[in-house]
XYZ file of C-alpha atoms in Angstrom:
657
model
C 0.010 -0.004 0.005
C 1.138 3.534 -0.807
C -0.628 6.692 0.481
C -3.112 8.283 -1.988
C -2.903 5.416 -4.515
C -3.288 2.239 -2.400
C -1.889 -0.897 -4.076
C -2.370 0.176 -7.730
C 1.281 1.081 -8.246
C 3.330 0.821 -11.449
C 5.429 -2.322 -11.851
C 8.696 -0.561 -11.178
C 7.403 0.624 -7.850
C 6.653 -3.018 -6.853
C 10.290 -3.736 -7.616
C 11.317 -0.694 -5.620
C 9.650 -2.041 -2.480
C 10.455 -5.713 -2.935
C 14.056 -4.926 -3.731
C 14.261 -2.954 -0.459
C 13.275 -6.147 1.374
C 16.173 -7.910 -0.271
C 18.482 -5.018 0.500
C 17.477 -5.367 4.136
C 18.680 -8.979 3.738
C 15.242 -10.563 3.967
C 14.871 -13.752 1.942
C 11.153 -14.437 2.212
C 7.923 -12.383 2.100
C 4.670 -13.781 3.458
C 1.645 -12.122 1.862
C -1.179 -11.784 4.337
C -4.311 -13.976 3.920
C -4.961 -13.502 0.184
C -3.079 -14.216 -3.025
C -1.000 -11.214 -4.103
C -1.538 -9.698 -7.506
C 0.511 -11.041 -10.384
C 2.628 -7.897 -10.535
C 4.111 -8.440 -7.098
C 4.622 -12.161 -7.718
C 6.563 -11.400 -10.891
C 8.412 -8.617 -9.103
C 9.696 -11.107 -6.482
C 10.969 -13.285 -9.324
C 13.008 -10.312 -10.625
C 14.476 -9.178 -7.285
C 15.159 -12.668 -5.903
C 12.701 -12.700 -3.000
C 11.099 -15.992 -2.001
C 7.358 -15.958 -1.314
C 4.764 -17.708 0.789
C 1.597 -17.553 -1.321
C -1.780 -17.829 0.441
C -5.053 -18.414 -1.372
C -7.620 -16.926 1.020
C -9.125 -17.542 4.455
C -11.039 -15.970 7.339
C -8.494 -16.740 10.094
C -10.166 -20.021 10.930
C -10.980 -23.349 9.395
C -14.272 -23.552 7.531
C -16.809 -26.067 6.265
C -19.458 -26.554 3.658
C -19.684 -24.172 0.739
C -17.147 -21.837 2.320
C -14.520 -24.607 2.396
C -15.285 -25.554 -1.206
C -14.661 -21.933 -2.164
C -11.303 -21.995 -0.404
C -10.269 -25.167 -2.167
C -11.304 -23.733 -5.550
C -9.374 -20.547 -4.793
C -6.237 -22.482 -3.897
C -6.547 -24.524 -7.103
C -6.905 -21.368 -9.207
C -4.068 -19.576 -7.420
C -1.717 -22.543 -7.935
C -2.583 -22.844 -11.600
C -2.148 -19.106 -12.154
C 1.153 -18.804 -10.289
C 2.877 -22.191 -10.505
C 5.401 -20.987 -13.088
C 6.775 -18.212 -10.870
C 9.988 -19.611 -9.338
C 10.060 -17.317 -6.274
C 6.975 -19.013 -4.797
C 8.285 -21.542 -2.263
C 5.301 -22.086 0.069
C 1.597 -22.436 -0.526
C -0.334 -21.278 2.529
C -3.750 -22.836 3.228
C -4.786 -20.621 6.086
C -3.878 -18.083 8.767
C -5.064 -20.581 11.354
C -4.851 -24.322 11.797
C -7.050 -26.411 9.521
C -8.117 -30.023 10.019
C -6.016 -32.924 8.829
C -8.636 -33.961 6.225
C -8.673 -30.412 4.912
C -4.874 -30.320 4.822
C -4.860 -33.579 2.924
C -7.323 -32.137 0.424
C -5.260 -29.044 -0.102
C -2.124 -31.162 -0.561
C -3.926 -33.231 -3.137
C -4.743 -30.046 -5.029
C -1.004 -29.145 -5.000
C -0.073 -32.641 -6.105
C -2.552 -32.503 -8.999
C -1.793 -29.056 -10.372
C 1.844 -28.543 -9.352
C 3.316 -32.016 -8.891
C 6.872 -31.026 -9.853
C 7.164 -27.475 -8.521
C 8.956 -28.478 -5.315
C 6.740 -26.154 -3.204
C 5.796 -26.988 0.380
C 2.140 -26.652 1.329
C 0.986 -25.990 4.879
C -0.754 -23.480 7.116
C -0.146 -21.370 10.126
C 0.264 -23.442 13.319
C -0.151 -27.147 12.238
C 2.541 -28.049 14.786
C 1.572 -31.699 15.120
C 0.158 -32.204 11.608
C 1.159 -35.301 9.681
C -0.115 -33.777 6.456
C 1.193 -30.168 6.484
C 4.700 -29.781 5.096
C 5.425 -26.658 7.160
C 3.840 -24.676 9.955
C 4.524 -22.260 12.755
C 2.717 -19.937 15.102
C 2.595 -16.181 15.276
C 4.973 -14.604 17.840
C 6.066 -17.860 19.498
C 9.206 -19.893 18.828
C 8.523 -23.332 17.405
C 11.061 -26.046 16.666
C 10.914 -29.352 14.820
C 13.164 -32.121 13.586
C 10.672 -33.158 10.923
C 9.562 -30.066 8.937
C 10.127 -26.302 8.767
C 8.406 -24.384 11.517
C 8.705 -20.627 11.152
C 6.983 -17.692 12.777
C 4.389 -16.013 10.592
C 4.645 -12.774 12.635
C 7.587 -12.690 15.011
C 7.533 -9.020 16.087
C 4.401 -6.911 16.536
C 5.569 -3.694 18.165
C 5.056 -0.378 16.379
C 6.607 3.073 16.179
C 6.550 6.164 13.958
C 9.601 7.127 11.937
C 9.100 10.656 13.234
C 10.112 9.745 16.810
C 13.877 9.252 17.169
C 13.994 9.218 20.953
C 12.811 11.300 23.858
C 15.796 13.684 23.492
C 14.851 14.667 19.931
C 12.055 16.838 18.541
C 9.141 16.382 19.017
C 10.366 14.814 22.300
C 7.945 11.879 22.252
C 8.300 9.726 25.343
C 8.616 6.069 24.427
C 5.220 4.351 24.601
C 3.249 7.542 25.113
C 0.177 8.300 22.998
C -2.564 5.879 23.739
C -3.647 4.053 26.821
C -5.975 1.641 25.011
C -6.404 0.335 21.554
C -9.242 -1.514 19.867
C -8.640 -4.785 18.070
C -10.591 -5.794 15.019
C -13.102 -7.634 17.190
C -13.664 -4.593 19.406
C -11.745 -5.876 22.428
C -9.298 -3.610 24.242
C -5.713 -3.735 25.457
C -5.151 -1.700 28.597
C -1.619 -0.633 27.752
C -0.845 0.200 24.144
C 2.729 1.462 24.796
C 4.348 -1.262 22.626
C 2.390 0.216 19.732
C 3.721 3.742 20.304
C 7.443 3.180 20.452
C 10.257 5.543 19.461
C 12.578 4.440 16.689
C 15.359 3.444 19.096
C 13.255 1.130 21.262
C 11.395 -0.246 18.231
C 14.700 -1.277 16.661
C 15.901 -2.740 19.944
C 12.678 -4.733 20.244
C 13.205 -6.145 16.752
C 16.718 -7.265 17.803
C 15.376 -8.762 21.032
C 12.607 -10.730 19.310
C 14.798 -11.990 16.501
C 17.449 -13.271 18.870
C 14.983 -15.867 20.231
C 14.824 -17.422 16.755
C 18.474 -16.943 15.885
C 19.724 -19.003 18.804
C 17.529 -21.915 17.637
C 18.513 -21.720 13.963
C 19.673 -24.613 11.787
C 23.016 -25.853 13.031
C 22.084 -25.616 16.685
C 20.680 -29.093 17.083
C 18.429 -31.901 15.936
C 15.303 -29.765 16.510
C 15.502 -26.222 15.122
C 13.513 -23.140 14.293
C 13.397 -22.169 10.630
C 13.166 -18.467 11.501
C 10.291 -16.161 10.819
C 8.912 -13.118 9.067
C 8.193 -9.748 10.595
C 4.907 -7.837 10.380
C 4.974 -5.627 8.350
C 7.746 -4.419 6.066
C 6.168 -1.030 5.276
C 3.690 0.826 7.438
C 0.200 0.122 6.232
C -3.449 1.035 6.679
C -4.353 -2.378 8.124
C -6.004 -2.369 11.559
C -4.140 0.017 13.808
C -3.304 -0.534 17.469
C -1.639 2.683 18.472
C -2.370 6.403 18.568
C -2.315 6.863 14.769
C -4.919 5.566 12.305
C -2.501 3.244 10.525
C -0.085 0.511 11.429
C 3.538 1.539 12.061
C 5.299 -1.778 12.622
C 7.253 -1.592 9.367
C 10.989 -1.423 8.871
C 10.192 1.381 6.473
C 7.458 4.039 6.618
C 4.523 4.163 4.125
C 6.696 5.996 1.588
C 9.465 3.358 2.037
C 11.867 5.584 3.897
C 13.916 3.320 6.172
C 13.650 3.373 9.950
C 16.389 2.133 12.262
C 14.701 -1.277 12.231
C 15.558 -1.610 8.548
C 19.274 -1.298 9.273
C 19.040 -3.497 12.381
C 17.663 -6.339 10.258
C 20.281 -5.639 7.625
C 22.903 -6.378 10.233
C 21.260 -9.461 11.749
C 20.233 -11.022 8.421
C 23.461 -10.657 6.423
C 23.699 -14.354 5.620
C 21.266 -17.074 4.682
C 21.394 -18.616 8.157
C 24.677 -17.771 9.911
C 26.277 -14.336 9.582
C 28.321 -14.272 6.414
C 29.122 -10.537 6.089
C 29.734 -8.268 9.087
C 27.919 -5.001 9.541
C 27.297 -2.428 12.242
C 24.645 0.282 12.665
C 24.446 3.075 15.218
C 20.826 3.580 16.228
C 19.628 7.202 16.060
C 21.508 10.377 15.109
C 24.194 12.653 16.553
C 22.563 16.086 16.694
C 21.823 16.902 20.300
C 22.643 19.700 22.762
C 25.463 19.900 25.302
C 23.266 18.911 28.247
C 22.211 15.549 26.714
C 23.586 12.404 28.268
C 22.097 9.257 26.842
C 22.635 5.615 26.056
C 24.065 4.858 22.602
C 22.954 1.608 21.003
C 24.848 -0.190 18.280
C 23.544 -3.181 16.356
C 26.465 -5.258 15.201
C 27.360 -8.795 14.198
C 30.816 -8.544 15.762
C 31.967 -10.037 18.999
C 32.682 -6.671 20.627
C 32.137 -3.031 19.720
C 34.165 0.044 20.729
C 32.704 3.543 20.594
C 34.670 6.684 19.616
C 33.738 10.354 19.792
C 36.016 12.559 17.669
C 38.644 9.839 17.792
C 38.557 9.334 21.567
C 37.523 5.898 22.816
C 34.528 5.616 25.153
C 35.145 1.977 25.819
C 33.365 -1.214 24.805
C 29.636 -1.717 24.829
C 27.673 -4.193 26.905
C 26.537 -6.980 24.639
C 23.034 -8.418 24.871
C 20.853 -10.543 22.586
C 23.938 -11.313 20.489
C 23.613 -8.210 18.278
C 22.915 -5.322 20.623
C 25.705 -3.297 22.234
C 24.815 -0.629 24.833
C 27.056 2.274 25.804
C 25.551 3.837 28.907
C 25.427 7.525 29.789
C 27.344 8.971 26.896
C 27.834 12.750 26.933
C 27.036 14.332 23.583
C 29.806 16.208 21.780
C 29.527 17.725 18.315
C 31.515 15.933 15.660
C 31.899 12.288 14.673
C 30.439 9.289 16.498
C 32.038 6.044 15.370
C 31.457 2.413 16.284
C 34.186 -0.117 15.526
C 33.289 -3.800 15.612
C 35.862 -6.544 16.193
C 35.872 -10.315 15.802
C 36.913 -12.729 18.564
C 40.566 -12.186 17.651
C 40.374 -8.413 17.833
C 40.311 -7.868 14.077
C 38.167 -4.964 12.816
C 35.251 -6.431 10.842
C 32.945 -3.409 10.381
C 32.518 0.244 11.265
C 29.614 2.699 11.434
C 29.542 6.541 11.626
C 27.227 9.354 12.587
C 28.128 13.024 12.007
C 26.731 16.171 13.586
C 25.009 18.144 10.856
C 25.112 21.897 10.686
C 22.215 24.320 10.721
C 19.389 23.735 8.192
C 20.260 25.603 5.030
C 18.387 24.372 1.964
C 15.932 21.884 0.549
C 17.276 19.029 -1.576
C 15.049 17.144 -4.038
C 16.048 13.704 -5.390
C 13.752 11.860 -7.847
C 13.159 8.118 -8.204
C 11.529 7.151 -11.509
C 10.872 4.198 -13.724
C 14.237 2.908 -14.964
C 12.740 3.091 -18.508
C 11.833 6.730 -18.000
C 8.905 8.610 -16.517
C 6.097 7.486 -18.805
C 3.301 9.794 -19.993
C 0.646 7.129 -19.662
C -1.546 8.646 -16.978
C -0.523 5.963 -14.499
C 3.233 6.159 -13.952
C 4.487 7.621 -10.696
C 7.643 9.476 -9.658
C 8.891 9.518 -6.113
C 10.801 12.566 -4.953
C 12.889 12.621 -1.813
C 12.637 15.930 0.058
C 15.532 16.559 2.447
C 16.593 19.504 4.577
C 20.378 19.704 4.490
C 23.139 21.927 5.849
C 25.635 23.914 3.740
C 27.715 20.773 3.217
C 24.775 18.689 1.967
C 24.411 16.682 5.180
C 20.821 15.830 6.158
C 19.622 17.624 9.260
C 18.251 14.669 11.286
C 16.137 16.634 13.774
C 14.563 19.062 11.340
C 10.760 18.894 10.881
C 10.191 21.895 8.627
C 6.951 22.346 6.776
C 7.603 22.283 3.028
C 5.305 23.954 0.509
C 5.225 22.524 -3.016
C 4.092 23.851 -6.400
C 3.711 21.652 -9.492
C 3.491 22.709 -13.125
C 3.091 20.505 -16.193
C 0.889 17.576 -17.240
C 1.030 15.718 -13.940
C -1.117 15.120 -10.867
C -0.028 15.926 -7.316
C -0.326 12.853 -5.003
C 1.758 14.102 -2.058
C 2.881 11.825 0.743
C 2.240 11.229 4.435
C 3.320 12.693 7.746
C 2.175 12.714 11.320
C -0.099 15.706 11.838
C -2.111 17.129 14.707
C -5.380 16.087 13.067
C -4.626 14.247 9.854
C -1.818 12.578 7.845
C -1.364 15.324 5.220
C -2.703 12.931 2.522
C -2.821 14.847 -0.832
C -1.767 18.064 0.903
C 0.595 20.378 -1.003
C 2.169 21.353 2.302
C 3.887 18.514 4.135
C 6.641 18.441 6.783
C 9.863 16.531 6.575
C 10.347 14.128 9.447
C 13.843 13.708 10.819
C 15.082 15.764 7.919
C 13.463 13.798 5.093
C 10.167 12.927 3.512
C 9.016 11.651 0.134
C 6.265 12.767 -2.156
C 4.680 11.411 -5.354
C 3.405 12.847 -8.603
C 1.510 10.945 -11.279
C 2.196 11.476 -14.996
C -0.370 12.850 -17.452
C -1.036 11.443 -20.917
C 1.140 13.781 -22.967
C 4.923 14.162 -22.825
C 5.816 17.311 -20.905
C 8.396 19.040 -18.706
C 7.163 18.669 -15.135
C 8.480 21.349 -12.790
C 8.406 20.859 -9.019
C 9.342 23.668 -6.633
C 9.819 23.148 -2.878
C 10.160 26.033 -0.448
C 10.070 26.635 3.283
C 10.567 29.679 5.464
C 14.215 30.161 6.379
C 15.492 27.601 3.830
C 16.881 27.939 0.322
C 14.293 26.679 -2.145
C 14.820 23.858 -4.602
C 13.501 23.018 -8.081
C 13.695 19.948 -10.298
C 12.346 19.163 -13.763
C 11.172 15.752 -14.760
C 10.555 14.894 -18.400
C 7.784 12.490 -19.175
C 8.327 10.202 -22.181
C 5.960 9.278 -25.014
C 4.012 6.130 -24.243
C 2.845 4.086 -27.222
C -0.784 3.011 -27.203
C -3.414 1.789 -29.622
C -6.823 3.367 -29.187
C -5.977 4.150 -25.576
C -4.719 0.603 -24.832
C -1.115 -0.259 -24.032
C 0.778 -2.384 -26.517
C 3.030 -3.718 -23.772
C 2.545 -5.269 -20.375
C 3.509 -3.038 -17.417
C 6.575 -5.157 -16.594
C 7.959 -5.114 -20.136
C 11.766 -4.837 -20.124
C 11.965 -4.649 -16.308
C 15.472 -5.717 -15.269
C 16.392 -8.252 -12.582
C 18.230 -7.424 -9.383
C 21.030 -9.889 -8.825
C 23.201 -8.204 -6.192
C 22.162 -10.646 -3.459
C 23.717 -13.492 -5.357
C 22.509 -17.101 -5.778
C 21.104 -19.241 -3.047
C 24.113 -21.283 -1.784
C 24.412 -24.865 -3.029
C 25.995 -25.934 0.247
C 24.860 -25.511 3.844
C 24.860 -21.868 4.918
C 25.514 -22.701 8.556
C 27.950 -24.615 10.721
C 27.134 -27.178 13.418
C 27.273 -25.417 16.800
C 26.576 -28.235 19.259
C 25.798 -31.924 19.394
C 22.514 -33.354 20.655
C 22.573 -35.878 23.481
C 19.553 -37.981 22.537
C 17.021 -39.196 25.082
C 16.217 -42.893 25.082
C 13.536 -42.998 27.774
C 12.247 -41.228 30.882
C 10.721 -42.050 34.255
C 8.592 -39.855 36.519
C 6.836 -40.019 39.873
C 3.487 -39.293 38.261
C 1.858 -39.651 34.835
C 4.526 -42.101 33.700
C 2.449 -42.877 30.612
C 2.969 -39.312 29.372
C 6.735 -38.901 29.911
C 7.400 -39.485 26.204
C 5.381 -36.412 25.365
C 8.070 -34.191 26.872
C 10.571 -35.197 24.128
C 8.368 -36.424 21.231
C 9.056 -33.487 18.877
C 5.450 -32.398 19.215
C 4.710 -29.003 20.774
C 1.033 -29.877 21.123
C 1.786 -32.497 23.786
C 3.213 -32.215 27.258
C 4.129 -34.099 30.375
C 2.980 -32.748 33.752
C 3.089 -34.035 37.276
C 0.004 -34.129 39.516
C 0.475 -30.604 40.914
C 2.386 -31.557 44.095
C 5.948 -30.363 44.583
C 7.133 -33.808 45.743
C 6.064 -35.391 42.410
C 7.699 -32.710 40.326
C 10.552 -34.878 39.179
C 11.426 -36.522 35.908
C 14.592 -38.418 34.946
C 15.833 -38.789 31.379
C 18.076 -41.677 30.328
C 20.407 -40.742 27.496
C 21.281 -43.157 24.692
C 24.949 -43.047 25.844
C 26.945 -41.297 28.550
C 27.459 -37.679 27.484
C 29.083 -34.500 28.839
C 25.907 -32.391 28.710
C 26.492 -28.639 29.053
C 23.096 -27.250 27.965
C 19.445 -28.014 28.590
C 16.987 -26.459 26.077
C 13.374 -26.580 27.238
C 9.906 -25.328 26.499
C 8.094 -25.321 29.782
C 4.297 -25.051 29.747
C 3.179 -21.518 30.401
C 6.419 -20.284 28.840
C 5.416 -16.624 28.793
C 3.841 -16.700 32.288
C 5.350 -19.333 34.560
C 8.697 -19.541 36.312
C 9.666 -22.879 37.792
C 12.208 -23.189 40.629
C 14.196 -26.266 39.631
C 17.433 -28.078 40.003
C 19.020 -30.273 37.394
C 21.147 -33.280 38.268
C 23.525 -35.242 36.065
C 23.918 -38.739 37.585
C 22.866 -37.227 40.963
C 25.343 -34.358 40.748
C 23.741 -30.906 40.805
C 24.606 -29.071 37.606
C 22.050 -26.253 37.818
C 19.804 -24.618 40.396
C 17.538 -21.636 39.854
C 14.311 -20.276 38.450
C 13.407 -20.770 34.795
C 13.011 -17.664 32.702
C 9.752 -16.643 31.086
C 10.014 -16.528 27.307
C 8.119 -16.702 24.032
C 9.138 -20.336 23.587
C 12.384 -22.000 24.438
C 15.003 -21.223 27.038
C 18.627 -22.445 27.199
C 19.859 -23.454 30.663
C 23.644 -23.717 31.049
C 24.809 -26.794 32.973
C 28.077 -27.671 34.633
C 29.570 -30.198 32.214
C 29.541 -33.646 33.807
C 29.769 -37.035 32.116
C 26.455 -38.693 32.862
C 23.923 -41.250 31.616
C 20.880 -39.726 33.354
C 19.615 -36.137 33.644
C 16.997 -35.294 36.276
C 14.739 -32.208 36.378
C 13.357 -31.613 39.833
C 10.932 -29.027 41.120
C 12.225 -27.541 44.376
C 9.635 -24.903 45.239
C 6.459 -23.138 44.347
C 6.167 -21.944 40.780
C 5.017 -18.392 40.030
C 2.530 -17.184 37.445
C 2.871 -13.696 36.004
C 2.774 -12.801 32.315
C 6.066 -11.241 31.271
C 4.709 -10.272 27.827
C 1.186 -9.099 28.680
C 1.418 -5.969 26.483
C 1.903 -7.900 23.229
C -1.032 -10.086 22.347
C -2.872 -11.695 19.496
C -5.545 -9.747 17.572
C -7.895 -11.408 20.054
C -6.106 -10.968 23.389
C -8.132 -13.852 24.884
C -6.652 -16.264 22.358
C -3.467 -17.276 24.117
C -1.384 -19.579 21.992
C 0.172 -21.176 25.045
C -2.110 -24.096 24.238
C -1.807 -25.758 27.657
C -3.200 -22.829 29.546
C -4.754 -24.270 32.651
C -7.596 -22.523 34.514
C -6.339 -24.083 37.743
C -2.673 -23.507 36.876
C -2.333 -20.353 38.970
C -3.492 -22.246 42.057
C -1.545 -25.429 41.439
C 1.810 -24.141 42.715
C 3.465 -27.530 42.587
C 3.218 -28.094 38.881
C 6.132 -29.166 36.728
C 5.062 -29.138 33.093
C 7.312 -29.736 30.099
C 6.355 -29.421 26.410
C 9.727 -30.304 24.929
C 13.180 -30.834 26.386
C 16.552 -31.345 24.746
C 20.124 -31.859 25.982
C 23.320 -30.811 24.225
C 27.032 -31.245 24.554
C 29.706 -29.035 22.966
C 31.499 -30.223 19.840
């Protein structure tokens, strides 16, 4: 979606957006709920972006005539798009469907695309024997049998306009809405995760992605296959925050990058493992002398050093693998530089921020169809509007109101910006945000010189001329398809023929288990099925389960998904052949946790409850569209009262290589 014109964009603009996803190092786009139009499917072919193609659904399974319609739609979508190589997944629904329905959908795939090599599945489907992939929204799923990947792994939102609370307009993180309405009319009491500043939004993306990264291929027998964010560009889908559109994108509605874009660029620079090192300093470096703040660097290095005007400020505190925090840094005008090192102290990447001078002039930069700006009444030109200093550096805290005038055979479409009452849609006066904005004009039907003038009080004006080209038609109809002669984008390079990861650790396989209660269910705690669990009878003294390994192993990690993963904390101790190798409280999470163990050669590993478990949601601000639909599928009405529960969905043990 693009402001003022919706989704009816010229083909080159589809490439513009989809290429940006690839440039952010994404390798898959999941279209939401309905089959995308052919233009975007062909665009992904050109830019090298894999796709998950849905047919259509209503966020639930269906029956009768409705189900027959869905089957027919999937059949037609497969036939129409089966020759597009970027389609990798066929998606049957945004919720779990029944096994008979999954079998029917798979039969449609086998009939109409038997040799395409595409997997067919649905969201969730964690224990399905028919689906060829699955995965929940938000939560971390793992499997040894099929790809499980998150269909929406990060849901927080934030405007591009808000750098941090030290920058104009001085928006405090999370401020701007105490409630929000979901599509079903229900409310969330605290909407602060949907009103973030850019810095905390980018940090949240790093935090959420780390949970998947540590369970990636190469980390064991059961792995997560990653996930996709929601959404890439801000959109007018149902909003949850203070504004009337969704702002969870890595780019804003006009495709101007936020800090989250560059954070993902760092974390995703490789097909699985990091292959190319990058660093990015979150935010800008235009403050005042009284500002002391934390500086955050997203980096794939092992350690990061910060410099101000060549003077070291020390090394950052690393968290979530990619985030480095430098606390209480005093602002000084000049150059802020982050230097990233590998484990041997070798420099692997650097990032810079410069203090810009006073706003001086407006700079206009056009983006047009590579074949030329076509006079067909439908082509669009994007024009970047920047406020820069005398040296041409963007002024990152300037929010000047720019007034435009347009002459020639073209239509003004404008852009979007946060306003006191509206979004400036179609307005000929629009502010830059953080020193930049982007506007659009649509071509007319005759070749012409299109003149655009931008001016603002106190700034030097700017003018550009765009020339629209003759567009051949026959009685008003085009003689060519919109994507004619569109070039491919090959900079990402080919998908590797060999594994794009290294083996990080070795699984110590479980042969059997014994417990003091519900012995018949012990297998469910290591059966590679996240829809099954083992639990004791709710008494502390029965909260004990012992796993026998297939051979004696020096286990140094326990990876577990405890029931109530986002709410419950279990006080446990872990014993290796009766030697205590861990004692403490389990962390709340959105899936799996890794518990470090003292390495001891052992044949048996025991998990033992040693106290009362607690129940308090650590993620209560981020919920499903329906906040009552908790995907922790073992939620127990009596769980809060049963303080002696030990409940395990999946458990794994690992030893170092």
